[in-house]
Amino acid sequence: YLFPLCKAKPPLPLAPPSAVRLAVEVALGLFLYDLFFTPVHWAMHNGPTWLKSIHVVHHEAKGTLSAGATVRHSLADGSLQVLVNIAVQFMSPWGAKHALSRFVHNLAVTWLLCESHSGYDLPFMSHRLFPGVIGGAPRHNDHHNRGNVFYQQFFVYLDDTVLAPRLNAAQ
């Protein structure tokens, strides 16, 4: 209720985005969300003690995750995810991200977060549809149980190319 007092909400665009613009803005938003959140998530595990202590609540769930693990965050932990999500909502090759692209992006982020915390490994899930691209529930479950692997929320490229070699070198 307070935000509109600080800044007027712009009117919604009448014209929908093209299919290409919608696809690019949503895909870019998911890519950037993962790119920006991964170092934050890594720092929550490997950074100063005060930062680790705010994230440990999320990792109290062990074994096969249930969907309830999705909302098991400290206020600071959840706020960092929301801030990263808000930041990427303003990035688009077209300047301002179209309202429909922002809406679809939020649906996709919510879907992927719930799916990765579901504990399921079903044939129609994202990590099965896009193997080697999306990590999904099996990787995130492994992250919750081991704590020192698979920091990416959705994709696998940073975990497999940057973070895994560092982990292997440290062992």
mmCIF file of N, CA, C and O in Angstrom, residues 101-169:
data_model
loop_
_atom_site.group_PDB
_atom_site.id
_atom_site.type_symbol
_atom_site.label_atom_id
_atom_site.label_comp_id
_atom_site.label_asym_id
_atom_site.label_seq_id
_atom_site.Cartn_x
_atom_site.Cartn_y
_atom_site.Cartn_z
ATOM 1 N N SER A 101 5.800 -10.208 -19.868
ATOM 2 C CA SER A 101 7.058 -10.939 -19.651
ATOM 3 C C SER A 101 7.381 -11.030 -18.163
ATOM 4 O O SER A 101 7.843 -12.070 -17.682
ATOM 5 N N ARG A 102 7.146 -9.947 -17.416
ATOM 6 C CA ARG A 102 7.378 -9.971 -15.970
ATOM 7 C C ARG A 102 6.446 -10.988 -15.302
ATOM 8 O O ARG A 102 6.860 -11.740 -14.418
ATOM 9 N N PHE A 103 5.191 -11.017 -15.739
ATOM 10 C CA PHE A 103 4.208 -11.949 -15.179
ATOM 11 C C PHE A 103 4.631 -13.396 -15.446
ATOM 12 O O PHE A 103 4.654 -14.230 -14.522
ATOM 13 N N VAL A 104 4.986 -13.714 -16.684
ATOM 14 C CA VAL A 104 5.384 -15.078 -17.038
ATOM 15 C C VAL A 104 6.685 -15.451 -16.322
ATOM 16 O O VAL A 104 6.839 -16.586 -15.860
ATOM 17 N N HIS A 105 7.603 -14.488 -16.201
ATOM 18 C CA HIS A 105 8.846 -14.727 -15.464
ATOM 19 C C HIS A 105 8.539 -15.135 -14.024
ATOM 20 O O HIS A 105 9.112 -16.101 -13.516
ATOM 21 N N ASN A 106 7.645 -14.414 -13.357
ATOM 22 C CA ASN A 106 7.302 -14.735 -11.968
ATOM 23 C C ASN A 106 6.652 -16.115 -11.855
ATOM 24 O O ASN A 106 6.907 -16.849 -10.901
ATOM 25 N N LEU A 107 5.810 -16.459 -12.817
ATOM 26 C CA LEU A 107 5.218 -17.802 -12.824
ATOM 27 C C LEU A 107 6.304 -18.867 -12.979
ATOM 28 O O LEU A 107 6.306 -19.885 -12.270
ATOM 29 N N ALA A 108 7.247 -18.632 -13.899
ATOM 30 C CA ALA A 108 8.307 -19.603 -14.149
ATOM 31 C C ALA A 108 9.213 -19.759 -12.926
ATOM 32 O O ALA A 108 9.578 -20.883 -12.560
ATOM 33 N N VAL A 109 9.589 -18.656 -12.286
ATOM 34 C CA VAL A 109 10.436 -18.727 -11.088
ATOM 35 C C VAL A 109 9.724 -19.495 -9.985
ATOM 36 O O VAL A 109 10.308 -20.369 -9.343
ATOM 37 N N THR A 110 8.449 -19.189 -9.775
ATOM 38 C CA THR A 110 7.676 -19.885 -8.743
ATOM 39 C C THR A 110 7.593 -21.375 -9.051
ATOM 40 O O THR A 110 7.791 -22.216 -8.161
ATOM 41 N N TRP A 111 7.322 -21.717 -10.300
ATOM 42 C CA TRP A 111 7.248 -23.124 -10.713
ATOM 43 C C TRP A 111 8.575 -23.830 -10.457
ATOM 44 O O TRP A 111 8.620 -24.900 -9.849
ATOM 45 N N LEU A 112 9.667 -23.241 -10.925
ATOM 46 C CA LEU A 112 10.970 -23.886 -10.799
ATOM 47 C C LEU A 112 11.414 -24.024 -9.347
ATOM 48 O O LEU A 112 12.008 -25.044 -8.972
ATOM 49 N N LEU A 113 11.134 -23.020 -8.517
ATOM 50 C CA LEU A 113 11.481 -23.112 -7.095
ATOM 51 C C LEU A 113 10.682 -24.219 -6.403
ATOM 52 O O LEU A 113 11.229 -25.005 -5.628
ATOM 53 N N CYS A 114 9.386 -24.271 -6.695
ATOM 54 C CA CYS A 114 8.554 -25.324 -6.085
ATOM 55 C C CYS A 114 8.968 -26.700 -6.582
ATOM 56 O O CYS A 114 9.059 -27.652 -5.797
ATOM 57 N N GLU A 115 9.249 -26.795 -7.872
ATOM 58 C CA GLU A 115 9.653 -28.073 -8.439
ATOM 59 C C GLU A 115 10.982 -28.549 -7.840
ATOM 60 O O GLU A 115 11.129 -29.722 -7.488
ATOM 61 N N SER A 116 11.951 -27.642 -7.678
ATOM 62 C CA SER A 116 13.259 -28.061 -7.162
ATOM 63 C C SER A 116 13.195 -28.451 -5.693
ATOM 64 O O SER A 116 14.037 -29.207 -5.214
ATOM 65 N N HIS A 117 12.196 -27.962 -4.973
ATOM 66 C CA HIS A 117 12.044 -28.318 -3.559
ATOM 67 C C HIS A 117 11.010 -29.417 -3.333
ATOM 68 O O HIS A 117 10.720 -29.761 -2.196
ATOM 69 N N SER A 118 10.456 -29.961 -4.408
ATOM 70 C CA SER A 118 9.401 -30.963 -4.258
ATOM 71 C C SER A 118 9.930 -32.329 -3.836
ATOM 72 O O SER A 118 9.209 -33.108 -3.225
ATOM 73 N N GLY A 119 11.175 -32.629 -4.188
ATOM 74 C CA GLY A 119 11.725 -33.950 -3.887
ATOM 75 C C GLY A 119 11.362 -35.006 -4.912
ATOM 76 O O GLY A 119 11.769 -36.153 -4.793
ATOM 77 N N TYR A 120 10.625 -34.632 -5.948
ATOM 78 C CA TYR A 120 10.196 -35.600 -6.963
ATOM 79 C C TYR A 120 11.165 -35.643 -8.138
ATOM 80 O O TYR A 120 11.817 -34.659 -8.467
ATOM 81 N N ASP A 121 11.206 -36.796 -8.783
ATOM 82 C CA ASP A 121 12.015 -36.999 -9.987
ATOM 83 C C ASP A 121 11.119 -37.655 -11.034
ATOM 84 O O ASP A 121 11.296 -38.824 -11.376
ATOM 85 N N LEU A 122 10.154 -36.911 -11.512
ATOM 86 C CA LEU A 122 9.159 -37.449 -12.432
ATOM 87 C C LEU A 122 9.568 -37.186 -13.885
ATOM 88 O O LEU A 122 10.316 -36.247 -14.168
ATOM 89 N N PRO A 123 9.062 -37.982 -14.840
ATOM 90 C CA PRO A 123 9.510 -37.871 -16.234
ATOM 91 C C PRO A 123 9.189 -36.537 -16.912
ATOM 92 O O PRO A 123 9.856 -36.168 -17.867
ATOM 93 N N PHE A 124 8.210 -35.792 -16.438
ATOM 94 C CA PHE A 124 7.818 -34.538 -17.097
ATOM 95 C C PHE A 124 8.407 -33.300 -16.416
ATOM 96 O O PHE A 124 8.079 -32.181 -16.784
ATOM 97 N N MET A 125 9.270 -33.483 -15.444
ATOM 98 C CA MET A 125 9.834 -32.339 -14.727
ATOM 99 C C MET A 125 10.936 -31.672 -15.554
ATOM 100 O O MET A 125 11.505 -32.281 -16.459
ATOM 101 N N SER A 126 11.229 -30.427 -15.219
ATOM 102 C CA SER A 126 12.147 -29.601 -16.015
ATOM 103 C C SER A 126 13.508 -30.241 -16.216
ATOM 104 O O SER A 126 14.075 -30.176 -17.314
ATOM 105 N N HIS A 127 14.057 -30.865 -15.176
ATOM 106 C CA HIS A 127 15.386 -31.469 -15.314
ATOM 107 C C HIS A 127 15.374 -32.687 -16.233
ATOM 108 O O HIS A 127 16.412 -33.090 -16.744
ATOM 109 N N ARG A 128 14.205 -33.279 -16.450
ATOM 110 C CA ARG A 128 14.066 -34.392 -17.392
ATOM 111 C C ARG A 128 13.838 -33.866 -18.805
ATOM 112 O O ARG A 128 14.299 -34.447 -19.776
ATOM 113 N N LEU A 129 13.087 -32.764 -18.918
ATOM 114 C CA LEU A 129 12.818 -32.178 -20.231
ATOM 115 C C LEU A 129 14.049 -31.483 -20.799
ATOM 116 O O LEU A 129 14.236 -31.426 -22.011
ATOM 117 N N PHE A 130 14.890 -30.928 -19.914
ATOM 118 C CA PHE A 130 16.104 -30.210 -20.329
ATOM 119 C C PHE A 130 17.317 -30.741 -19.554
ATOM 120 O O PHE A 130 17.923 -30.012 -18.767
ATOM 121 N N PRO A 131 17.672 -32.021 -19.760
ATOM 122 C CA PRO A 131 18.799 -32.588 -19.001
ATOM 123 C C PRO A 131 20.102 -31.872 -19.374
ATOM 124 O O PRO A 131 20.324 -31.507 -20.521
ATOM 125 N N GLY A 132 20.939 -31.676 -18.368
ATOM 126 C CA GLY A 132 22.194 -30.977 -18.592
ATOM 127 C C GLY A 132 22.051 -29.472 -18.650
ATOM 128 O O GLY A 132 23.040 -28.750 -18.765
ATOM 129 N N VAL A 133 20.813 -28.978 -18.568
ATOM 130 C CA VAL A 133 20.555 -27.537 -18.578
ATOM 131 C C VAL A 133 19.964 -27.113 -17.238
ATOM 132 O O VAL A 133 20.416 -26.157 -16.618
ATOM 133 N N ILE A 134 18.941 -27.843 -16.790
ATOM 134 C CA ILE A 134 18.276 -27.551 -15.518
ATOM 135 C C ILE A 134 18.615 -28.665 -14.522
ATOM 136 O O ILE A 134 18.586 -29.848 -14.876
ATOM 137 N N GLY A 135 18.932 -28.278 -13.294
ATOM 138 C CA GLY A 135 19.327 -29.251 -12.271
ATOM 139 C C GLY A 135 18.157 -29.950 -11.621
ATOM 140 O O GLY A 135 18.202 -31.145 -11.351
ATOM 141 N N GLY A 136 17.097 -29.214 -11.327
ATOM 142 C CA GLY A 136 15.889 -29.801 -10.780
ATOM 143 C C GLY A 136 15.991 -30.333 -9.363
ATOM 144 O O GLY A 136 16.945 -30.071 -8.632
ATOM 145 N N ALA A 137 14.974 -31.094 -9.004
ATOM 146 C CA ALA A 137 14.844 -31.605 -7.640
ATOM 147 C C ALA A 137 15.989 -32.529 -7.214
ATOM 148 O O ALA A 137 16.455 -32.418 -6.082
ATOM 149 N N PRO A 138 16.483 -33.436 -8.062
ATOM 150 C CA PRO A 138 17.570 -34.306 -7.596
ATOM 151 C C PRO A 138 18.821 -33.532 -7.171
ATOM 152 O O PRO A 138 19.407 -33.809 -6.129
ATOM 153 N N ARG A 139 19.205 -32.531 -7.944
ATOM 154 C CA ARG A 139 20.386 -31.732 -7.578
ATOM 155 C C ARG A 139 20.120 -30.896 -6.332
ATOM 156 O O ARG A 139 20.983 -30.770 -5.475
ATOM 157 N N HIS A 140 18.945 -30.301 -6.268
ATOM 158 C CA HIS A 140 18.669 -29.456 -5.110
ATOM 159 C C HIS A 140 18.537 -30.293 -3.841
ATOM 160 O O HIS A 140 18.945 -29.869 -2.762
ATOM 161 N N ASN A 141 17.990 -31.483 -3.974
ATOM 162 C CA ASN A 141 17.910 -32.396 -2.829
ATOM 163 C C ASN A 141 19.325 -32.767 -2.372
ATOM 164 O O ASN A 141 19.608 -32.797 -1.172
ATOM 165 N N ASP A 142 20.202 -33.037 -3.325
ATOM 166 C CA ASP A 142 21.594 -33.335 -2.993
ATOM 167 C C ASP A 142 22.250 -32.135 -2.307
ATOM 168 O O ASP A 142 23.008 -32.283 -1.355
ATOM 169 N N HIS A 143 21.943 -30.924 -2.778
ATOM 170 C CA HIS A 143 22.463 -29.709 -2.144
ATOM 171 C C HIS A 143 22.008 -29.617 -0.688
ATOM 172 O O HIS A 143 22.794 -29.307 0.199
ATOM 173 N N HIS A 144 20.747 -29.895 -0.439
ATOM 174 C CA HIS A 144 20.228 -29.819 0.936
ATOM 175 C C HIS A 144 20.865 -30.865 1.846
ATOM 176 O O HIS A 144 21.085 -30.604 3.025
ATOM 177 N N ASN A 145 21.150 -32.016 1.309
ATOM 178 C CA ASN A 145 21.717 -33.088 2.130
ATOM 179 C C ASN A 145 23.219 -32.944 2.340
ATOM 180 O O ASN A 145 23.716 -33.269 3.418
ATOM 181 N N ARG A 146 23.942 -32.460 1.334
ATOM 182 C CA ARG A 146 25.396 -32.329 1.454
ATOM 183 C C ARG A 146 25.822 -30.905 1.805
ATOM 184 O O ARG A 146 26.827 -30.728 2.486
ATOM 185 N N GLY A 147 25.116 -29.911 1.279
ATOM 186 C CA GLY A 147 25.384 -28.520 1.626
ATOM 187 C C GLY A 147 26.550 -27.862 0.929
ATOM 188 O O GLY A 147 26.663 -26.648 0.939
ATOM 189 N N ASN A 148 27.428 -28.625 0.273
ATOM 190 C CA ASN A 148 28.599 -28.010 -0.348
ATOM 191 C C ASN A 148 28.656 -28.243 -1.858
ATOM 192 O O ASN A 148 29.711 -28.145 -2.467
ATOM 193 N N VAL A 149 27.520 -28.557 -2.466
ATOM 194 C CA VAL A 149 27.434 -28.772 -3.915
ATOM 195 C C VAL A 149 26.156 -28.126 -4.449
ATOM 196 O O VAL A 149 25.216 -27.887 -3.697
ATOM 197 N N PHE A 150 26.151 -27.846 -5.741
ATOM 198 C CA PHE A 150 24.952 -27.425 -6.471
ATOM 199 C C PHE A 150 24.272 -26.191 -5.865
ATOM 200 O O PHE A 150 23.187 -26.265 -5.315
ATOM 201 N N TYR A 151 24.914 -25.047 -6.038
ATOM 202 C CA TYR A 151 24.400 -23.794 -5.490
ATOM 203 C C TYR A 151 23.403 -23.096 -6.417
ATOM 204 O O TYR A 151 22.689 -22.205 -5.982
ATOM 205 N N GLN A 152 23.386 -23.454 -7.694
ATOM 206 C CA GLN A 152 22.476 -22.790 -8.619
ATOM 207 C C GLN A 152 21.036 -23.149 -8.314
ATOM 208 O O GLN A 152 20.736 -24.292 -7.976
ATOM 209 N N GLN A 153 20.152 -22.175 -8.478
ATOM 210 C CA GLN A 153 18.730 -22.414 -8.234
ATOM 211 C C GLN A 153 18.120 -23.290 -9.324
ATOM 212 O O GLN A 153 17.347 -24.184 -9.034
ATOM 213 N N PHE A 154 18.432 -22.985 -10.587
ATOM 214 C CA PHE A 154 17.744 -23.651 -11.691
ATOM 215 C C PHE A 154 18.695 -24.394 -12.630
ATOM 216 O O PHE A 154 18.525 -25.573 -12.894
ATOM 217 N N PHE A 155 19.675 -23.694 -13.155
ATOM 218 C CA PHE A 155 20.528 -24.244 -14.200
ATOM 219 C C PHE A 155 21.733 -24.957 -13.602
ATOM 220 O O PHE A 155 21.877 -25.059 -12.395
ATOM 221 N N VAL A 156 22.615 -25.470 -14.475
ATOM 222 C CA VAL A 156 23.765 -26.241 -13.996
ATOM 223 C C VAL A 156 25.102 -25.694 -14.485
ATOM 224 O O VAL A 156 26.143 -26.165 -14.046
ATOM 225 N N TYR A 157 25.115 -24.710 -15.380
ATOM 226 C CA TYR A 157 26.350 -24.293 -16.034
ATOM 227 C C TYR A 157 27.393 -23.743 -15.058
ATOM 228 O O TYR A 157 28.582 -24.036 -15.199
ATOM 229 N N LEU A 158 27.019 -22.949 -14.055
ATOM 230 C CA LEU A 158 27.997 -22.428 -13.091
ATOM 231 C C LEU A 158 28.473 -23.523 -12.142
ATOM 232 O O LEU A 158 29.661 -23.608 -11.828
ATOM 233 N N ASP A 159 27.539 -24.344 -11.685
ATOM 234 C CA ASP A 159 27.921 -25.448 -10.796
ATOM 235 C C ASP A 159 28.917 -26.378 -11.476
ATOM 236 O O ASP A 159 29.883 -26.821 -10.871
ATOM 237 N N ASP A 160 28.679 -26.684 -12.743
ATOM 238 C CA ASP A 160 29.506 -27.668 -13.442
ATOM 239 C C ASP A 160 30.808 -27.088 -13.988
ATOM 240 O O ASP A 160 31.772 -27.821 -14.158
ATOM 241 N N THR A 161 30.851 -25.782 -14.275
ATOM 242 C CA THR A 161 32.056 -25.217 -14.892
ATOM 243 C C THR A 161 32.913 -24.395 -13.936
ATOM 244 O O THR A 161 34.123 -24.360 -14.085
ATOM 245 N N VAL A 162 32.306 -23.728 -12.982
ATOM 246 C CA VAL A 162 33.062 -22.839 -12.090
ATOM 247 C C VAL A 162 33.164 -23.407 -10.679
ATOM 248 O O VAL A 162 34.254 -23.499 -10.121
ATOM 249 N N LEU A 163 32.048 -23.791 -10.102
ATOM 250 C CA LEU A 163 32.028 -24.194 -8.696
ATOM 251 C C LEU A 163 32.522 -25.618 -8.470
ATOM 252 O O LEU A 163 33.223 -25.878 -7.500
ATOM 253 N N ALA A 164 32.179 -26.557 -9.329
ATOM 254 C CA ALA A 164 32.623 -27.945 -9.141
ATOM 255 C C ALA A 164 34.141 -28.076 -9.244
ATOM 256 O O ALA A 164 34.746 -28.771 -8.426
ATOM 257 N N PRO A 165 34.805 -27.450 -10.223
ATOM 258 C CA PRO A 165 36.274 -27.554 -10.247
ATOM 259 C C PRO A 165 36.929 -26.985 -8.990
ATOM 260 O O PRO A 165 37.909 -27.528 -8.496
ATOM 261 N N ARG A 166 36.358 -25.902 -8.417
ATOM 262 C CA ARG A 166 36.886 -25.340 -7.173
ATOM 263 C C ARG A 166 36.715 -26.321 -6.030
ATOM 264 O O ARG A 166 37.597 -26.485 -5.191
ATOM 265 N N LEU A 167 35.541 -26.965 -5.977
ATOM 266 C CA LEU A 167 35.274 -27.941 -4.920
ATOM 267 C C LEU A 167 36.221 -29.124 -5.051
ATOM 268 O O LEU A 167 36.794 -29.575 -4.071
ATOM 269 N N ASN A 168 36.404 -29.615 -6.275
ATOM 270 C CA ASN A 168 37.298 -30.762 -6.486
ATOM 271 C C ASN A 168 38.746 -30.414 -6.154
ATOM 272 O O ASN A 168 39.476 -31.234 -5.633
ATOM 273 N N ALA A 169 39.151 -29.181 -6.452
ATOM 274 C CA ALA A 169 40.525 -28.748 -6.160
ATOM 275 C C ALA A 169 40.747 -28.638 -4.656
ATOM 276 O O ALA A 169 41.847 -28.892 -4.172
#
